[in-house]
Tab-separated table of C-alpha atoms in Angstrom:
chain	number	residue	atom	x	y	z
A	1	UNK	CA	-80.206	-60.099	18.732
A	2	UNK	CA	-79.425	-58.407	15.600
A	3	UNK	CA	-83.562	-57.158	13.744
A	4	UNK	CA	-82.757	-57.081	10.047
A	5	UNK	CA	-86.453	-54.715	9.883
A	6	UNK	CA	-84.444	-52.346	11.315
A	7	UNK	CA	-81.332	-52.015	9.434
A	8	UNK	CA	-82.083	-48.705	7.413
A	9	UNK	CA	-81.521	-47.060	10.882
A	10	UNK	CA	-78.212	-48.035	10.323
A	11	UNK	CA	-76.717	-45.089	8.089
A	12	UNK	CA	-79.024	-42.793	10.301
A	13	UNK	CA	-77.048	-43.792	13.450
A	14	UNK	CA	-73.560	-42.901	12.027
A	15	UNK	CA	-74.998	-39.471	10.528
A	16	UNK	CA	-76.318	-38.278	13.577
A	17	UNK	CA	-73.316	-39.722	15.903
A	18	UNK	CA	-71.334	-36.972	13.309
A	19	UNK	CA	-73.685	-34.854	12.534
A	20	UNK	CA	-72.051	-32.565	15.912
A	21	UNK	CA	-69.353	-31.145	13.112
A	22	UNK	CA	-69.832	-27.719	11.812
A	23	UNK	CA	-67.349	-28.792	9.015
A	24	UNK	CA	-68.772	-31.955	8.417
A	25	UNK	CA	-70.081	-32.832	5.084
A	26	UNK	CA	-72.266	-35.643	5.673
A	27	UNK	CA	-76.139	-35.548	5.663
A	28	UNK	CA	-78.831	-37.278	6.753
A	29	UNK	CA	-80.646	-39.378	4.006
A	30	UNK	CA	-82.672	-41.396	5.718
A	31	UNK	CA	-85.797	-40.905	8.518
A	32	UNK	CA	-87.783	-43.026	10.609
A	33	UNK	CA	-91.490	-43.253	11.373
A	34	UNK	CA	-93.096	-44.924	14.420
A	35	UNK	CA	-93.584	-47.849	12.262
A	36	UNK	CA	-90.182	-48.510	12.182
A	37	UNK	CA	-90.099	-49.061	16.283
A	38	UNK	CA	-93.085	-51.922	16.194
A	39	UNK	CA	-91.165	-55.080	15.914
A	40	UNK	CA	-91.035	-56.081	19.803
A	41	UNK	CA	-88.956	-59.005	18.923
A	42	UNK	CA	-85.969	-56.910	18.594
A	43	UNK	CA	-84.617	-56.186	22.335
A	44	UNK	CA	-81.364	-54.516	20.961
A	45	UNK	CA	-79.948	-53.039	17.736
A	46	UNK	CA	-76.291	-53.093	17.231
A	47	UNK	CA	-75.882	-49.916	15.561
A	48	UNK	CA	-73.416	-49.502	12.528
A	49	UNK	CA	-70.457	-47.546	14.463
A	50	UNK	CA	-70.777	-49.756	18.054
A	51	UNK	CA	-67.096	-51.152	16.493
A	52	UNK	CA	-65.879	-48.164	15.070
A	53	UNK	CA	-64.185	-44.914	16.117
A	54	UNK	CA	-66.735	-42.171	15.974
A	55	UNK	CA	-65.607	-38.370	15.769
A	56	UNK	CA	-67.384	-34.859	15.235
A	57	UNK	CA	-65.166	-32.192	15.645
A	58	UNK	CA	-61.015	-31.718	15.969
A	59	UNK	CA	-59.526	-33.743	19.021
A	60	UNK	CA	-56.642	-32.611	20.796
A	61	UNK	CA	-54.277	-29.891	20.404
A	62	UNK	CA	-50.654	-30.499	21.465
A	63	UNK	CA	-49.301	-30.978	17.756
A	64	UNK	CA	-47.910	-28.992	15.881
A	65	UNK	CA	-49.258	-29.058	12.085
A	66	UNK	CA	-48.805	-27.297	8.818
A	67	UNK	CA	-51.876	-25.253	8.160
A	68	UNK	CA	-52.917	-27.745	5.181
A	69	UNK	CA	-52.243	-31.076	6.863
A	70	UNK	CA	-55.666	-33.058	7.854
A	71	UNK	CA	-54.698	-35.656	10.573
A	72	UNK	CA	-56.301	-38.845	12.493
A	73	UNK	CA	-55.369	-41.022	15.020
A	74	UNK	CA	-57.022	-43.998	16.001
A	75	UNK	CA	-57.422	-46.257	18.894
A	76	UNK	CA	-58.327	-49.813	17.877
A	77	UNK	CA	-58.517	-51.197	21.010
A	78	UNK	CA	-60.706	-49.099	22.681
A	79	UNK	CA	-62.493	-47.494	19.688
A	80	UNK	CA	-61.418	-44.306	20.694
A	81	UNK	CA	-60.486	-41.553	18.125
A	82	UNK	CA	-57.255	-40.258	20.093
A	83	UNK	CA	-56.518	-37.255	17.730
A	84	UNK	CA	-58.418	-35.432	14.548
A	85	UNK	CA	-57.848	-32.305	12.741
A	86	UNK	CA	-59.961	-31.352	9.859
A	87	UNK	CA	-60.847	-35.398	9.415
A	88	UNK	CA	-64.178	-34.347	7.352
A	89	UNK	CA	-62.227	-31.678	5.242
A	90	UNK	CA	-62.791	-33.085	1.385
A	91	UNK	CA	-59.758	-34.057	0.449
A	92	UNK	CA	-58.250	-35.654	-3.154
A	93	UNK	CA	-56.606	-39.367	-1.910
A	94	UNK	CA	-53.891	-39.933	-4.518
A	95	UNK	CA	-52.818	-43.299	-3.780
A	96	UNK	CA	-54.880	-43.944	-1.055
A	97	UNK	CA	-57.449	-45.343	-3.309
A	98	UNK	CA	-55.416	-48.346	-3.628
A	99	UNK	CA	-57.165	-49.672	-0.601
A	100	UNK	CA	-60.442	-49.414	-1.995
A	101	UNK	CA	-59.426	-51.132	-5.017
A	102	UNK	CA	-57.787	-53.954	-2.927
A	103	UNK	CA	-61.125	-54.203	-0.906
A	104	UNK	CA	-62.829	-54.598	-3.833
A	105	UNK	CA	-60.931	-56.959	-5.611
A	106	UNK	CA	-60.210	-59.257	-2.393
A	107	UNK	CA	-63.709	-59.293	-1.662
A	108	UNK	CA	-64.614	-59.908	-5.634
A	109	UNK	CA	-61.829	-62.235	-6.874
A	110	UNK	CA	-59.737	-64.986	-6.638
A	111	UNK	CA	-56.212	-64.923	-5.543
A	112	UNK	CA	-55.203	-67.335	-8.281
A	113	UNK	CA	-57.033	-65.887	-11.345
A	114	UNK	CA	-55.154	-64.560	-13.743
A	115	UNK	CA	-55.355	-61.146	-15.345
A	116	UNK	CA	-54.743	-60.024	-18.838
A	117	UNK	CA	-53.712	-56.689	-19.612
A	118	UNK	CA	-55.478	-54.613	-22.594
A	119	UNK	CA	-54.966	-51.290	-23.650
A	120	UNK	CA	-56.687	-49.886	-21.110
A	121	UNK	CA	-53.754	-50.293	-18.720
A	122	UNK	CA	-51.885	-48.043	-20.323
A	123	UNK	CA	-50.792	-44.869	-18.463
A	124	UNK	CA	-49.635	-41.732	-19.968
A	125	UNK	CA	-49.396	-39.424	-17.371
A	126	UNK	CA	-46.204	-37.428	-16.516
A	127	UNK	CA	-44.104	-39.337	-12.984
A	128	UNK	CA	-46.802	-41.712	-12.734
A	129	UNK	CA	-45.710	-44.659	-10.966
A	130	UNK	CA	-45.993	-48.269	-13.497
A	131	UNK	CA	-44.324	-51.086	-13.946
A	132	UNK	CA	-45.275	-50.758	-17.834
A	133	UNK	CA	-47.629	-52.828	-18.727
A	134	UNK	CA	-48.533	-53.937	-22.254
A	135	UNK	CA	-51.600	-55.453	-23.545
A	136	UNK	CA	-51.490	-59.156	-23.263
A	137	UNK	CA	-49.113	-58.849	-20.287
A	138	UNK	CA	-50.772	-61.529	-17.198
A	139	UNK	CA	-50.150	-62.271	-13.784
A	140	UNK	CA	-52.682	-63.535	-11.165
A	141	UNK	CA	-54.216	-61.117	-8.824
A	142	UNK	CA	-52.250	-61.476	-5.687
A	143	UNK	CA	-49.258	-61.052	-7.858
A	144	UNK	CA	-50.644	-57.632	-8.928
A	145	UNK	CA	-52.156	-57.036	-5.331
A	146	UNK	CA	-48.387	-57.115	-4.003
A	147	UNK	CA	-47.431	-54.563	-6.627
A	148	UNK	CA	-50.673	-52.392	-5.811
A	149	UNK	CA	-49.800	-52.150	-2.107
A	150	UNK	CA	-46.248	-51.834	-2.023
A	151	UNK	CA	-45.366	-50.041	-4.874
A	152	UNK	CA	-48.182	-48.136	-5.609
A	153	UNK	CA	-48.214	-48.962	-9.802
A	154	UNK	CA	-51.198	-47.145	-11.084
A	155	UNK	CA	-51.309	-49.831	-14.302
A	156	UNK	CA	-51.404	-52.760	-12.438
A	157	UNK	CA	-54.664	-50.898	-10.433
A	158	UNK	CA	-56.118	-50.682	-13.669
A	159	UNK	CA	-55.560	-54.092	-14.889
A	160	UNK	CA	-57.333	-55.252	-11.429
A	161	UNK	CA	-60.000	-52.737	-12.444
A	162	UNK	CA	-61.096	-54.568	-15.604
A	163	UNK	CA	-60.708	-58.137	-14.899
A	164	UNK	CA	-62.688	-57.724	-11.682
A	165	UNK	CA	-65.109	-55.355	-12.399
A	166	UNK	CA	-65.133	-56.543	-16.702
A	167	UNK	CA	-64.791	-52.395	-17.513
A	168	UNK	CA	-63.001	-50.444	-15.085
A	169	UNK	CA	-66.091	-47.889	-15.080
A	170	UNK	CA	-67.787	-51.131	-13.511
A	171	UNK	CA	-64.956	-51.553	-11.259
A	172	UNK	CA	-65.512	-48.079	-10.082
A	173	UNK	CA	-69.148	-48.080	-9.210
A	174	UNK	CA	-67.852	-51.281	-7.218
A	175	UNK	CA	-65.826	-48.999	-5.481
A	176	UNK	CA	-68.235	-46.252	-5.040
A	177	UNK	CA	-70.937	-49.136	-3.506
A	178	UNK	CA	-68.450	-50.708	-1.198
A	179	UNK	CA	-67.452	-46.953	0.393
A	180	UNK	CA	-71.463	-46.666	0.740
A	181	UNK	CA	-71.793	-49.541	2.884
A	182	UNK	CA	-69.066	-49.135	5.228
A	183	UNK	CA	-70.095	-46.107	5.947
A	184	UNK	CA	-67.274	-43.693	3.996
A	185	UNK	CA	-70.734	-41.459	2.790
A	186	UNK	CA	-67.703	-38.259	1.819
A	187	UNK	CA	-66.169	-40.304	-0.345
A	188	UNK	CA	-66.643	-40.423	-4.002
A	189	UNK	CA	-64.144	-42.070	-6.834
A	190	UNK	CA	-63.624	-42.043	-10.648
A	191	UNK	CA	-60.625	-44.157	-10.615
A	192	UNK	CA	-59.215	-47.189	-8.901
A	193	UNK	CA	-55.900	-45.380	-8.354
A	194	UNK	CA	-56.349	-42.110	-7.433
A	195	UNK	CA	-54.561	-40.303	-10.580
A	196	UNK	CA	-56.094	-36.680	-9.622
A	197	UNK	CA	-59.639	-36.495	-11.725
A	198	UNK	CA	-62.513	-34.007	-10.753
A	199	UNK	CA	-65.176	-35.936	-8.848
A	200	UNK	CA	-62.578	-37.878	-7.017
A	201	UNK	CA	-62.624	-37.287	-3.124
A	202	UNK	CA	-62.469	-38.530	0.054
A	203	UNK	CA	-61.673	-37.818	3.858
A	204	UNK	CA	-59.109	-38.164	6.588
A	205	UNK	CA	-62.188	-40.636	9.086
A	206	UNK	CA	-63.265	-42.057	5.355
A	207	UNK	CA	-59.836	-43.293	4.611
A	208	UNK	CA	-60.003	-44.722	8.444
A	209	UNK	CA	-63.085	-46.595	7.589
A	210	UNK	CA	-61.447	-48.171	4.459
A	211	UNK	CA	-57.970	-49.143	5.807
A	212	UNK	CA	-60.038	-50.307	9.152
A	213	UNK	CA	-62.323	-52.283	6.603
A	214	UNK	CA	-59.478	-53.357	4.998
A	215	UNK	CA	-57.265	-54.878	7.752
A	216	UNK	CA	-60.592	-57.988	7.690
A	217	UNK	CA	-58.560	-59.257	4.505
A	218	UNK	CA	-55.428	-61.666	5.488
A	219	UNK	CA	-53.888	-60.730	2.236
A	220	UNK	CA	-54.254	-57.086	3.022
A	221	UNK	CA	-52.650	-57.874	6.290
A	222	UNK	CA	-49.445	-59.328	4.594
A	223	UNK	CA	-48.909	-57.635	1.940
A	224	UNK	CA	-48.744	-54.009	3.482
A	225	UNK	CA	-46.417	-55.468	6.214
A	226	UNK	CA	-43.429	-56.474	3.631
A	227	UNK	CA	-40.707	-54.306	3.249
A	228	UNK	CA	-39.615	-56.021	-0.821
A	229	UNK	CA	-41.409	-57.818	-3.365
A	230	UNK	CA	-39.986	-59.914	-6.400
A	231	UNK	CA	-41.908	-61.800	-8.953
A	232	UNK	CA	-42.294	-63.046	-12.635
A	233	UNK	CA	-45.107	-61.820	-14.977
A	234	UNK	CA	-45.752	-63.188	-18.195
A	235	UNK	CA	-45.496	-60.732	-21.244
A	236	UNK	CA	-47.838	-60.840	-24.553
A	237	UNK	CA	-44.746	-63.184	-26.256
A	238	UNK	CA	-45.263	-65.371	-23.169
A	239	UNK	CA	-41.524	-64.550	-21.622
A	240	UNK	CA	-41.623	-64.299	-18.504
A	241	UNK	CA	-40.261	-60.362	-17.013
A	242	UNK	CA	-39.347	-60.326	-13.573
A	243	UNK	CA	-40.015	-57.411	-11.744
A	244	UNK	CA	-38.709	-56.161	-8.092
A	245	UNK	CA	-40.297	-53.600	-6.023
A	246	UNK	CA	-39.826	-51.907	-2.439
A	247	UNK	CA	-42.169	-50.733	-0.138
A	248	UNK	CA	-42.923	-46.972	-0.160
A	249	UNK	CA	-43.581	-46.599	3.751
A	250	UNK	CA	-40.867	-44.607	4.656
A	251	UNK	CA	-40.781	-46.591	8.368
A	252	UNK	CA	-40.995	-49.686	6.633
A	253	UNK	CA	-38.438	-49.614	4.150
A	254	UNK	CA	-36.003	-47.769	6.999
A	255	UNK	CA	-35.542	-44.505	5.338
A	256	UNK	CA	-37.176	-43.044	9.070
A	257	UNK	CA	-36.643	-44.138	11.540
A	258	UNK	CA	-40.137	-44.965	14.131
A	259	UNK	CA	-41.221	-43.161	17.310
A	260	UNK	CA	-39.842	-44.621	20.304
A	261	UNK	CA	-42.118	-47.564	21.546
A	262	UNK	CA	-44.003	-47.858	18.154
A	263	UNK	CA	-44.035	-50.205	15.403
A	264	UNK	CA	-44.902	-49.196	12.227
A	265	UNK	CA	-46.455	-52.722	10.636
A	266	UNK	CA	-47.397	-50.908	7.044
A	267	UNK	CA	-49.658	-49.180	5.457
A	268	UNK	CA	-50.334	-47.120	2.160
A	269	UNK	CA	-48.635	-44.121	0.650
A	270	UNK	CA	-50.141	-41.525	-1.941
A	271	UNK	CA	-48.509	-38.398	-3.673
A	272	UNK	CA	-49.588	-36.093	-6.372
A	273	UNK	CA	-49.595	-32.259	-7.120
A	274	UNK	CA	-52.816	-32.072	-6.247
A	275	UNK	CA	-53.193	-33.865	-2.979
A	276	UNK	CA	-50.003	-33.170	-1.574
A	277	UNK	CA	-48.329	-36.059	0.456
A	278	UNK	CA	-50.817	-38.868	1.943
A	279	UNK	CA	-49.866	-41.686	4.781
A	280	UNK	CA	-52.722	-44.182	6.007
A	281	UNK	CA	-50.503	-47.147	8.692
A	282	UNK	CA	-51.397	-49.453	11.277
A	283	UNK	CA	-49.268	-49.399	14.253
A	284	UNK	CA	-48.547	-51.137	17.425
A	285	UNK	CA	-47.759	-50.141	20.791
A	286	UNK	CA	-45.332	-51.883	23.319
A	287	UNK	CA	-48.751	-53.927	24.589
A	288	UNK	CA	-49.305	-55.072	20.894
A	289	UNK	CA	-52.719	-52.593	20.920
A	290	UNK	CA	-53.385	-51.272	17.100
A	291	UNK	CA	-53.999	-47.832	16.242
A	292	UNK	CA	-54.754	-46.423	12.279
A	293	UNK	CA	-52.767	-43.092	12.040
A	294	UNK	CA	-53.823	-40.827	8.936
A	295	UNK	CA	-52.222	-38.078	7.432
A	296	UNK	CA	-53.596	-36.545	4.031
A	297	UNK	CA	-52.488	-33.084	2.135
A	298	UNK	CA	-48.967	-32.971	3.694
A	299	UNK	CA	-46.602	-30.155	2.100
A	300	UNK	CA	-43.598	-32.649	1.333
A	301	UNK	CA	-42.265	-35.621	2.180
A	302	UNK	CA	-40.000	-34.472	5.488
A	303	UNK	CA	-43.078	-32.840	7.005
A	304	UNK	CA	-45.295	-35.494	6.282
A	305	UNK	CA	-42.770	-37.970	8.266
A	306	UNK	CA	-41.930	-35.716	10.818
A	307	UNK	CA	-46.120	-34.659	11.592
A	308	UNK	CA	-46.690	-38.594	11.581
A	309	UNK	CA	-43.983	-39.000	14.039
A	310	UNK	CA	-45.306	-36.284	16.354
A	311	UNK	CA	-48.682	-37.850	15.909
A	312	UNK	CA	-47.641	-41.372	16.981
A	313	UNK	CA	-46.383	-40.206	19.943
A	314	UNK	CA	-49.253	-39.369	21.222
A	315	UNK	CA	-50.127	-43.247	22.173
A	316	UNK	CA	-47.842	-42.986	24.291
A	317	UNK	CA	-47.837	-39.628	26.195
C-alpha cells in the first residue's frame, strides 16, 4: 500500500541508507516528527531505494585501478552493488550528461516534433564534437536523440535544450529537477552536454541512477544499442544534408574486443581535459542478467578499456 502522507521520508531513506560513507557528500535535508508516523492506514512504505542498488563505502578489492579512476559495478538483477571505488568522489561528467538531457527530453517531448536550430547551437570550443549546425537547420527529436547518444554532438544537445526546455537555461533547471527526484542529490549541471563549466558535477552511483533511470525509455534502449546511424536533416535553404555517424562505445563499434561471457549492449561515452575519460554501459551476462558498469576520470582511452574490462569480469568470477 503505497501512503502518499508519507512520501517526504522518501529522500530521508536514501540519505541515511548512504549516509555510512566518510567520503560521501550527501546530507540530510529533511526530518521527521512523530506526526509524520500517525496515519495507521499505511501498513508499509516502499522506500525510494527498495529497487535500487544502495552503496556507502568502496566494495571489493581485487582490481587493479589507476589512482584517479572512480569505478561502479552494478547488479540489476539482484540490486546488488558488486564493485565501487570512490562512487561519491565529485566528479566533472563530460559527456555523460547526455543521458540527463535524453531523460529530459524523452520524458518532455515528442519523438516527431521538429526542432529548429538558432544561434544558440553554435559551438566554438576547440575538438568539440558537432555535426555543425546552423541556425534554421531542423530535424525531429529522435533524429537528434540518435546523434546525442551515439555520437555524442554537443550542438545537437543544445538544439534539444531550447526546443524542449524554450531557453536552454530552462532546459537546465529541467535537468537539475529531474536529478533531484531520482535521487542523484551530488549532482549539479550548467549544461545539457557536459562541455567542462564550473558548477557542473556529478558522481560515479549518480551517473548509475541516471543511466538506471534512463534504461525506463524504449528509445533510450535502442538507440544506445546501435553500432551506425544515417539520416537527412533539413538545412536553413531547406536542402536536405545527410549526415552518418558511428557509435563511440569502443565494444560496440568493435575497436575492443568484450570480456569473455559478456555482452556489451551500449551505453554512453564522455571525454574532456578536465574529466579525463568517462564510460557508463549496460551489460549482459550468459543468463541474460543486466548489470550498469561505470567508469569516470580514466587517464586515457587504453586504460579506460582495459579497467572496464577487468571490471566486467568480475560478474563472472
Amino acid at each position: 500500500m503505497r501512503c502518499t502522507s508519507k512520501l517526504i521520508a522518501i529522500p530521508v531513506i536514501l540519505s541515511v541508507l548512504l549516509s555510512g560513507c566518510a567520503n560521501s557528500d550527501y546530507s540530510l535535508k529533511y526530518s521527521l516528527s512523530s506526526s509524520d508516523y500517525s496515519d495507521k492506514s499505511c501498513e508499509v512504505l516502499e522506500t525510494f531505494a527498495s529497487d535500487l542498488c544502495v552503496v556507502g563505502g568502496n566494495i571489493g578489492d581485487s582490481l587493479t585501478l589507476t589512482e584517479k579512476s572512480c569505478v561502479g559495478l552494478f547488479d540489476l538483477s539482484k540490486k546488488e552493488t558488486m564493485y565501487a571505488y570512490n562512487v561519491h568522489t565529485q566528479l566533472d561528467p563530460a559527456s555523460l550528461t547526455k543521458v540527463m538531457t535524453a531523460i529530459v527530453a524523452l520524458k518532455n517531448g515528442s519523438l516527431d516534433q521538429t526542432l529548429i536550430a538558432d544561434s544558440d547551437v553554435l559551438v566554438t570550443e576547440d575538438g568539440a564534437q558537432k555535426i555543425n549546425l546552423s541556425p534554421g537547420d531542423s530535424m525531429t527529436l529522435e533524429q537528434a536523440l540518435h546523434i546525442l547518444l551515439i555520437y555524442s554532438a554537443n550542438d545537437v544537445a543544445l538544439l534539444i535544450a531550447k526546443n524542449i526546455g524554450g531557453s536552454v537555461d530552462a532546459f537546465v533547471q529541467m535537468m537539475n529537477e529531474e536529478a533531484q527526484s531520482i535521487g542523484a542529490t551530488n549532482t549539479h549541471f550548467m549544461n545539457p552536454n557536459g562541455l567542462t563549466q564550473d558548477d557542473h558535477y556529478t558522481s560515479v552511483y549518480d551517473m548509475y541512477l541516471m543511466f538506471n533511470e534512463a534504461l525506463n525509455y524504449d528509445k533510450f534502449n535502442e538507440i544506445i544499442r546501435m553500432g551506425a546511424y544515417t539520416t537527412q536533416y533539413y538545412k536553413s535553404s531547406g536542402d536536405l544534408k545527410e549526415v552518418s555517424i558511428n557509435n563511440t562505445n569502443g565494444y560496440v563499434n568493435g575497436h575492443y574486443d568484450m570480456p569473455a561471457g559478456i555482452t556489451v549492449l551500449g551505453g554512453k561515452t564522455g571525454t574532456t581535459a578536465a574529466a579525463g575519460h568517462c564510460l557508463i554501459q549496460l551489460a549482459t551476462d550468459t543468463s541474460g542478467n543486466e548489470y550498469i558498469s561505470v567508469i569516470m576520470r580514466a587517464e586515457d582511452t587504453e586504460t579506460l578499456y582495459t579497467e572496464m574490462s577487468s571490471l566486467l569480469l568480475q560478474i563472472t568470477t
